[in-house]
Coordinates of C-alpha atoms in Angstrom, one line a residue:
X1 CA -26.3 -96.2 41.6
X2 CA -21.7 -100.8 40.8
X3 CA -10.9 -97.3 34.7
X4 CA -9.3 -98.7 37.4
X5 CA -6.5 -99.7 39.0
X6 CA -3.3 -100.6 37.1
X7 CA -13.8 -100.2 37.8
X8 CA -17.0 -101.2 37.7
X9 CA -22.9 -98.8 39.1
X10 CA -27.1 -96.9 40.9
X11 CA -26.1 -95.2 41.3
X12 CA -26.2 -93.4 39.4
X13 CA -25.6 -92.8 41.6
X14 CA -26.8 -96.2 42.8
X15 CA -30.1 -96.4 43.1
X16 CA -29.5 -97.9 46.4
X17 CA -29.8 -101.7 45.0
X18 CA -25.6 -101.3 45.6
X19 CA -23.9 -104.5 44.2
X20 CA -24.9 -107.8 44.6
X21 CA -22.7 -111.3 44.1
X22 CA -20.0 -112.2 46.9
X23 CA -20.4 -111.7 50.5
X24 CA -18.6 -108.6 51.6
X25 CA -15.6 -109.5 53.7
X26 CA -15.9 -109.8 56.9
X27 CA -13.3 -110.3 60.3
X28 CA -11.4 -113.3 60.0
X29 CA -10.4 -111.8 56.3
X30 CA -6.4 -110.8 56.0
X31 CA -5.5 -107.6 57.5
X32 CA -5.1 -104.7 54.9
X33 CA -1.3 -104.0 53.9
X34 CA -0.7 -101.2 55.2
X35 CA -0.2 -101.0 59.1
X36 CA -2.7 -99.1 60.8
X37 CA -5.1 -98.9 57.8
X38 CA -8.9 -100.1 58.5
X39 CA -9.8 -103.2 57.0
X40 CA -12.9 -102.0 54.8
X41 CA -15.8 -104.6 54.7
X42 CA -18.2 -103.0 52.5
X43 CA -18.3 -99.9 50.4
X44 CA -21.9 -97.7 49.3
X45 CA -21.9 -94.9 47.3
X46 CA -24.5 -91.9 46.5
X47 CA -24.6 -89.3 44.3
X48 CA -21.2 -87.6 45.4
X49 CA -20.2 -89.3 48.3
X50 CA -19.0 -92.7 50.0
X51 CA -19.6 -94.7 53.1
X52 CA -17.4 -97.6 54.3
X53 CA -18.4 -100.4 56.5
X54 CA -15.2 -101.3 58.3
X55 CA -14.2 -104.8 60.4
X56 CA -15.9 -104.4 63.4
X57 CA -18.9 -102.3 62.9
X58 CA -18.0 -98.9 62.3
X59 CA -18.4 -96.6 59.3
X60 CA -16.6 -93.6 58.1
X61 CA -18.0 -91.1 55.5
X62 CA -16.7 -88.9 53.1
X63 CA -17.3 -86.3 50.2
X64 CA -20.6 -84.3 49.7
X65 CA -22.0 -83.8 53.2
X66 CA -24.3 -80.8 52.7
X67 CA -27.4 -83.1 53.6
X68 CA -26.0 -84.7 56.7
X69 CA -25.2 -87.8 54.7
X70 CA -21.3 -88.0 56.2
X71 CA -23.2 -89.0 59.6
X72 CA -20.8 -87.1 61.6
X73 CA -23.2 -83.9 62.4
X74 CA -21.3 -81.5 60.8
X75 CA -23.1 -81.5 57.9
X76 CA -20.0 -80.3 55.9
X77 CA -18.0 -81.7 53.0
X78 CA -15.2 -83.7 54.2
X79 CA -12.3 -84.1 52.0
X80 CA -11.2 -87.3 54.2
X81 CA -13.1 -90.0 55.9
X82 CA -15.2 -88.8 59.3
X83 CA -16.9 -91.4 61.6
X84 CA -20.3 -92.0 61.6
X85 CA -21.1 -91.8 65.1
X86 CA -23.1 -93.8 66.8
X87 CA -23.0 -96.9 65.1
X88 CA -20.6 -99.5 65.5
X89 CA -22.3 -102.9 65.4
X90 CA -23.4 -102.5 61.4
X91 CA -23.6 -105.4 59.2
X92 CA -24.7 -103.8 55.6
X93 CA -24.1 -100.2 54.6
X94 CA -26.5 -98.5 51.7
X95 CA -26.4 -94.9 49.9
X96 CA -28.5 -93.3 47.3
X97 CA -28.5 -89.6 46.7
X98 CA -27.7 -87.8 49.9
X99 CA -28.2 -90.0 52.3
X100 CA -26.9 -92.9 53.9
X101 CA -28.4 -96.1 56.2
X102 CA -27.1 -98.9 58.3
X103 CA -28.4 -101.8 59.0
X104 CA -27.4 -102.8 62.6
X105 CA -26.6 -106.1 64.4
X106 CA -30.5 -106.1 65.6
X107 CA -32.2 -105.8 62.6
X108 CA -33.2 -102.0 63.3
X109 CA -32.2 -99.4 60.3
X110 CA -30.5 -96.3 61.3
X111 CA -30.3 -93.7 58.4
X112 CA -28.6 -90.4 57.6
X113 CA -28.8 -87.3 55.1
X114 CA -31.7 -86.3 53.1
X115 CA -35.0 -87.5 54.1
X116 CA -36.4 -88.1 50.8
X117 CA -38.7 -91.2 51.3
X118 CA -38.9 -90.4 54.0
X119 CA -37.4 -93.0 56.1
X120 CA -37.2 -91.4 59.4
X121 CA -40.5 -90.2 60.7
X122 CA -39.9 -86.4 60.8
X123 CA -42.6 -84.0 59.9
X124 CA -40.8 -82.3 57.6
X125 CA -38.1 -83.6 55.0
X126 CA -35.1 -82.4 55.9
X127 CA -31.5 -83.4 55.7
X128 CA -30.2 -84.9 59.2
X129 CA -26.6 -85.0 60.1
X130 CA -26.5 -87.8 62.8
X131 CA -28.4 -91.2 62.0
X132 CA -31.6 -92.0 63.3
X133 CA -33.6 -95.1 64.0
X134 CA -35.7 -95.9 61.1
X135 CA -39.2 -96.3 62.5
X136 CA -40.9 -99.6 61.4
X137 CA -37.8 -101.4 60.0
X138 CA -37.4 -104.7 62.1
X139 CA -35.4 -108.1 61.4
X140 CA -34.1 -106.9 58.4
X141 CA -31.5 -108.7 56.5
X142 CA -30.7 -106.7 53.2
X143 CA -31.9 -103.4 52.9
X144 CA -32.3 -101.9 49.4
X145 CA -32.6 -97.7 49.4
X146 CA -34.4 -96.2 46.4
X147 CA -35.1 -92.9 44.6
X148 CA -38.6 -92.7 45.9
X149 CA -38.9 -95.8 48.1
X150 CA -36.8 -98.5 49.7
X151 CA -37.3 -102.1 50.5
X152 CA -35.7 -105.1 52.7
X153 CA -35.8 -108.6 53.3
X154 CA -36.9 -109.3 56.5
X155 CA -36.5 -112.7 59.2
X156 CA -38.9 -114.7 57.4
X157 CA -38.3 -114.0 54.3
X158 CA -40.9 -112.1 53.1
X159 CA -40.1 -108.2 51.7
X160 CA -41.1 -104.9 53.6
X161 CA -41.4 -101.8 51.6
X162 CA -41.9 -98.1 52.2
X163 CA -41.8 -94.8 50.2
X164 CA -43.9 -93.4 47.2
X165 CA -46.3 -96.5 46.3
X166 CA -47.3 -95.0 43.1
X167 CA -46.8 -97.3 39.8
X168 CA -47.3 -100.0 42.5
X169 CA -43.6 -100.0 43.3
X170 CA -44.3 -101.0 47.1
X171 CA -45.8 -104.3 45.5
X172 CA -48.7 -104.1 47.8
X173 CA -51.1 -103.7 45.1
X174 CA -52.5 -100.3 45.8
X175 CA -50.9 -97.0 44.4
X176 CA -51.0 -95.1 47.8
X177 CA -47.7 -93.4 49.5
X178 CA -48.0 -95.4 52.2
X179 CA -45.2 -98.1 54.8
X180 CA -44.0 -99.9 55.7
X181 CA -45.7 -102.8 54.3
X182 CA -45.0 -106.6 53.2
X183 CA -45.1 -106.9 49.1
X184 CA -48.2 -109.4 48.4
X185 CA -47.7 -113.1 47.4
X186 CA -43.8 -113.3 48.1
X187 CA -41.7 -115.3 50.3
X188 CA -38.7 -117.2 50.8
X189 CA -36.7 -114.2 49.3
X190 CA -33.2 -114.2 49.5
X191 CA -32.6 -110.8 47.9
X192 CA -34.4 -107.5 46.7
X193 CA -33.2 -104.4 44.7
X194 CA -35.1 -101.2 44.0
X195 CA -35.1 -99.1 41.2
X196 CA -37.2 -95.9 40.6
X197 CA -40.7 -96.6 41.2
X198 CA -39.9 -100.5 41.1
X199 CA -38.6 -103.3 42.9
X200 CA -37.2 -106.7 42.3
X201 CA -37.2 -110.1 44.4
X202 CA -34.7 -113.0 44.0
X203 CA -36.0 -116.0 45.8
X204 CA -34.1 -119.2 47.4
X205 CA -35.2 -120.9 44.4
X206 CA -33.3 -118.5 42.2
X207 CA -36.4 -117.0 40.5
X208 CA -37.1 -113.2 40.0
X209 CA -40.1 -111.1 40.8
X210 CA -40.1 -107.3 40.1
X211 CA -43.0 -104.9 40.6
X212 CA -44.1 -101.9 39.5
X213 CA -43.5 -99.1 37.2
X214 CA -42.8 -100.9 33.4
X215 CA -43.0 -98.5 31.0
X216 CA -39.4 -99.7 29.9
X217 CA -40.0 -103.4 30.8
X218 CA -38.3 -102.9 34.1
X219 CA -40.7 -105.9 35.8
X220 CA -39.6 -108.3 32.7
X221 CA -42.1 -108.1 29.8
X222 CA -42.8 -105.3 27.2
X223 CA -46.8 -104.7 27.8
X224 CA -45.7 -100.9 29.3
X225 CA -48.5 -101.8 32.3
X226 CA -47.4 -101.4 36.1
X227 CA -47.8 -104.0 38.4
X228 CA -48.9 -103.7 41.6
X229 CA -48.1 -107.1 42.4
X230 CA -44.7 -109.2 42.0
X231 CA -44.6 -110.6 38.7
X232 CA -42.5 -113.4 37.7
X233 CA -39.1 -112.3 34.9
X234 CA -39.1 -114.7 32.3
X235 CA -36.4 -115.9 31.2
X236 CA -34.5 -115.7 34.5
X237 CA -33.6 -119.1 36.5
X238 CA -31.1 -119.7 38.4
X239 CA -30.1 -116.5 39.9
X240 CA -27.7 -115.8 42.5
X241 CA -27.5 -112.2 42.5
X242 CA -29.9 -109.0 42.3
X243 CA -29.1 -105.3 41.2
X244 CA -31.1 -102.7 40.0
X245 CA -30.4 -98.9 38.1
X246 CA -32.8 -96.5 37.6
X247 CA -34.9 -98.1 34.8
X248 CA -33.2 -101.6 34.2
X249 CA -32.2 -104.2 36.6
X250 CA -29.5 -107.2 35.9
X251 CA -29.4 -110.8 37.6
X252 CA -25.9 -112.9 38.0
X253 CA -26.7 -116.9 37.1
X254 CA -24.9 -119.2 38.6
X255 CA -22.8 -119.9 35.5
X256 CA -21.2 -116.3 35.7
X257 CA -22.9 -115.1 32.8
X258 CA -25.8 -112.1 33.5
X259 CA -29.1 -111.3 31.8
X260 CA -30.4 -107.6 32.0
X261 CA -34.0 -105.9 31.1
X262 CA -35.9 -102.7 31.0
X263 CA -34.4 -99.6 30.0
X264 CA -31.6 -99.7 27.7
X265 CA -31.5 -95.5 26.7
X266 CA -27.7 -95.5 27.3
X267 CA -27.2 -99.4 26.5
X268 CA -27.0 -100.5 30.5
X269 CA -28.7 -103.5 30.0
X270 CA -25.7 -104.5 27.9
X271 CA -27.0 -106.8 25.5
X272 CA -25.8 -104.7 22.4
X273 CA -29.2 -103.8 20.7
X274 CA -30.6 -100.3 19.9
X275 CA -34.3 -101.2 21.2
X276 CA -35.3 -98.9 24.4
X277 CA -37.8 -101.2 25.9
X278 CA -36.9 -104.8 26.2
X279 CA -37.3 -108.3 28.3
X280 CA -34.5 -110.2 29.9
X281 CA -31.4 -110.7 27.5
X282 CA -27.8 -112.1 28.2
X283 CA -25.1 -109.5 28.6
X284 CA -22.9 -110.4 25.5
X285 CA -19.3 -111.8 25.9
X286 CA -20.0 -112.0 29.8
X287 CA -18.2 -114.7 32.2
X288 CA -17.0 -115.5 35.1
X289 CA -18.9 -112.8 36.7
X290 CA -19.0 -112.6 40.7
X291 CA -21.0 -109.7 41.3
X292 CA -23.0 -107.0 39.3
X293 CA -23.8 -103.6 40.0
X294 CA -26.2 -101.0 38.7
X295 CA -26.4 -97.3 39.6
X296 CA -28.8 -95.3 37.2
X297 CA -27.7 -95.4 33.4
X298 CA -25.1 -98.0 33.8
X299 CA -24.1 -101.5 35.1
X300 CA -20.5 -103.1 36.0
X301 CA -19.8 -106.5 36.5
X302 CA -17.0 -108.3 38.8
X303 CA -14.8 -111.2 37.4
X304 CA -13.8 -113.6 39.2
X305 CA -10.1 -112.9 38.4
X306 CA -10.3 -110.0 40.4
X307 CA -10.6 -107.9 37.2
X308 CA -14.4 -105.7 35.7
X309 CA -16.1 -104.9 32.9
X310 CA -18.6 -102.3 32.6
X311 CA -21.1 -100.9 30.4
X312 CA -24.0 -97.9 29.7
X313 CA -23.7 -94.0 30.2
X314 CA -20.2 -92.0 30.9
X315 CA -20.1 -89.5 33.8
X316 CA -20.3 -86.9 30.9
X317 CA -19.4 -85.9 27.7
X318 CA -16.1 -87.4 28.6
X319 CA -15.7 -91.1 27.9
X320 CA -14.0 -91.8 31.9
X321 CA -15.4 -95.0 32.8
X322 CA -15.1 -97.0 29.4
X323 CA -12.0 -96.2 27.7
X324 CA -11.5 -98.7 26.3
X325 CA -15.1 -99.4 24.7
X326 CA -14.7 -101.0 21.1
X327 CA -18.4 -99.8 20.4
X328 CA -18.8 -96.2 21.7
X329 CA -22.2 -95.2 20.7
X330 CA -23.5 -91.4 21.5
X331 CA -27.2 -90.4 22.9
X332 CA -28.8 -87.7 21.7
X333 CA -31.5 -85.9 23.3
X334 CA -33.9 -83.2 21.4
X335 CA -34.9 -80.5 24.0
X336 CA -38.5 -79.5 23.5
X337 CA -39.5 -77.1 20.9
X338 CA -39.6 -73.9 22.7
X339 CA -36.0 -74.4 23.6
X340 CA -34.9 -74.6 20.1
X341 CA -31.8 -76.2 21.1
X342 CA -30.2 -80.1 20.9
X343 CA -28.6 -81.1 24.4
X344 CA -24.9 -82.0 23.3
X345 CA -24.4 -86.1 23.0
X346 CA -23.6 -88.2 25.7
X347 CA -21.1 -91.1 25.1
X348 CA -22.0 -94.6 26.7
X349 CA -21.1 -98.2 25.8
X350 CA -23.4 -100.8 25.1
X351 CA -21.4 -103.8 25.8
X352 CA -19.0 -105.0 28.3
X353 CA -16.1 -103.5 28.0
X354 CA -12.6 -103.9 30.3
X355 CA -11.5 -101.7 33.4
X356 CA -8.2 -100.8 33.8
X357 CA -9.0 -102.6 37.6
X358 CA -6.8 -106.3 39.5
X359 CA -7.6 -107.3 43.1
X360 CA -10.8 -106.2 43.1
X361 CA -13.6 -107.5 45.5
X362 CA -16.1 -104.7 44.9
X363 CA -16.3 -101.8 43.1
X364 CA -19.1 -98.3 43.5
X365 CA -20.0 -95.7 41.0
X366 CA -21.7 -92.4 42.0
X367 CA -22.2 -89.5 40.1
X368 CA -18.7 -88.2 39.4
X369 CA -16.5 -90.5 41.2
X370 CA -15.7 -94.6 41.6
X371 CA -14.5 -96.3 44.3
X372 CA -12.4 -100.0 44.4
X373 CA -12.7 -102.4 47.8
X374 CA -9.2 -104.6 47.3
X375 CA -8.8 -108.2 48.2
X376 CA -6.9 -107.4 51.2
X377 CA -9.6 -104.4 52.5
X378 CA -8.4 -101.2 50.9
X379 CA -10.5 -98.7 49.3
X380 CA -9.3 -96.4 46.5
X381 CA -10.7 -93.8 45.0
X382 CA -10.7 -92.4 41.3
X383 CA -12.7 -89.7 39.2
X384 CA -13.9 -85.6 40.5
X385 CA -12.8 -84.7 43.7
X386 CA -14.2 -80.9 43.0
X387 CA -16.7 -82.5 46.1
X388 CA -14.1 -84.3 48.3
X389 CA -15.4 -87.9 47.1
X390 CA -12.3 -89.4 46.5
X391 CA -11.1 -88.9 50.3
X392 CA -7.3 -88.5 49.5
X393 CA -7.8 -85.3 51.5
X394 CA -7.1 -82.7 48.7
X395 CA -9.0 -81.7 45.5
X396 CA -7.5 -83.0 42.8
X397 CA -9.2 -85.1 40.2
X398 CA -7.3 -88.9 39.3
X399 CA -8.0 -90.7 36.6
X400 CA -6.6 -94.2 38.5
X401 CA -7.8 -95.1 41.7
X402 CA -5.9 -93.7 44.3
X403 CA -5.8 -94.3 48.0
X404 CA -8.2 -93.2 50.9
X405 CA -6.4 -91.0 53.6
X406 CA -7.6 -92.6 56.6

């Protein structure tokens, strides 16, 4: 599912929760600097490449576009941003993987890319290169892609899910592969996020609700049983903002501070400890926080200074995103026994720690690459470009954040 300029997750990619805090910007914002350049509204990311929601409805793709996920029916990696065609009255953009969705002026969900849920109603899963209506998505007002399933808010408030139902990550209380359909016993919800084979809920009255899988503790308490039904996080009051990685998921308070649970392998939920299952604990040394953002392993937090911090599992062996982590700690994973071989360590930081990043308003991580929305609508671009991701148009890797070539 989300080092910087002179970052902040799903991703792992995202898993399609995206970020959650401030209001992307919309028209009426100042015009980007530089004359002729498109004022970017909203940024998603997926596994290796991006998506930008510009002023006025359109969005432009780039990177990894194998699956059809740039939108522009090429299906082709594109080095430089391509238009999406076909839309240009979107109000939220969402990646995960390789694909790509929009949720338009309407209410109706167009996607793009792999068909991995599947969203579009196709007989076969296959990778389409020119969005398509989302059959069954209507009124929506936040959609949330997932792994195996996705989920959105709808008019009333209530939550609509489709995708893999098993664990009970469609909240319906059966196990069945099966959508959409409207989680049980929830309402008034202002915000949901979607990890793998679980969900979460924040409500008007800044309460959370997840669902699902909780081996880990991803639904808030410890027992290892799935839910099938929302169940309430305790602990959490007073949330303002949602986000969700693969196995953990993270809520902003209205104070700026942050409390995480679940999963905490590669230390995203950020609370310092060593424990692998846990229930909702405050990010340490966290404030002023504006928006979070998980994306698989790893969760990055926006100050309202305009500056990050970020914290769980590198890109690789290579400590990228956290250089500046005062408590680098290494994973190690055994292969099985047949293999007679130990998978090399994988570096990752258990705490916030600082990005190199100023003037921030939103910040995406994918696989192999990050990308920076500016106060003043620019997006930059920092990490491998061996897939195009960056969108500078050539192929080589940055380690700071360097322009889009629009």
């Amino acid at each position: 599912m989300r080092i910087g300029v002179a970052m902040v997750a799903t991703a792992l990619t995202g898993c399609g929760s995206g970020w959650a805090g401030r209001a992307p910007a919309e028209p009426g914002d100042e015009a980007a600097q530089t004359a002729g350049e498109p004022f970017v509204a909203e940024l998603a990311v997926g596994s290796f490449h991006t998506c930008a929601r510009l002023r006025g409805g359109t969005i432009r793709c780039w990177g990894m576009g194998a699956s059809g996920q740039l939108g522009d029916g090429a299906a082709a990696q594109r080095a430089r941003p391509v238009v999406v065609a076909g839309i240009d009255d979107a109000v939220q953009v969402a990646a995960e993987g390789d694909r790509s969705c929009a949720v338009r002026a309407d209410g109706s969900v167009w996607c793009w890319g792999f068909n991995a849920v599947p969203e579009i109603e196709e007989e076969v899963r296959r990778g389409r290169a020119l969005a398509q209506p989302v059959a069954g998505w209507r009124e929506v007002r936040q959609l949330a892609l997932g792994f195996d399933h996705d989920c959105a808010v709808v008019g009333d408030g209530s939550v609509v899910c489709r995708g893999q139902g098993t664990r009970g990550a469609l909240g319906d209380g059966g196990l069945m592969a099966i959508g959409p359909v409207t989680v049980v016993r929830l309402e008034a919800v202002e915000e949901v996020a979607v990890g793998y084979a679980f969900s979460c809920a924040r409500t008007t009255a800044g309460e959370v609700l997840c669902w699902g899988w909780n081996e880990y503790g991803q639904c808030g308490e410890p027992s290892g049983r799935d839910h099938l039904t929302p169940n309430r996080v305790p602990g959490v009051a007073g949330a303002v903002a949602l986000t969700a990685g693969f196995d953990h998921a993270c809520a902003l308070l209205a104070d700026g501070t942050a409390m995480c649970w679940g999963g905490d392998t590669f230390g995203q939920r950020g609370d310092g400890g060593e424990a692998t299952v846990g229930p909702a604990a405050p990010v340490v040394d966290l404030r002023d926080a504006v928006e979070l953002a998980a994306g698989q392993y790893r969760t990055t937090a926006l100050l309202l200074d305009g500056t990050a911090r970020g914290w769980g599992r590198e890109w690789g062996r290579e400590r990228a995103l956290w250089p500046e982590c005062a408590e680098p700690r290494e994973h190690v994973s055994v292969a099985a026994p047949t293999e007679r071989r130990q998978a090399p360590p994988e570096p990752y930081c258990p705490v916030p720690t600082p990005m190199p990043l100023t003037g921030a308003s939103q910040v995406v991580v994918g696989q192999l690459h990050a990308c920076v929305r500016t106060d003043d609508g620019r997006a930059l671009c920092w990490g491998s470009n061996a897939y195009g991701g960056l969108g500078d148009g050539g192929v080589t890797d940055r380690a700071q954040p360097t322009p889009v070539a629009w």
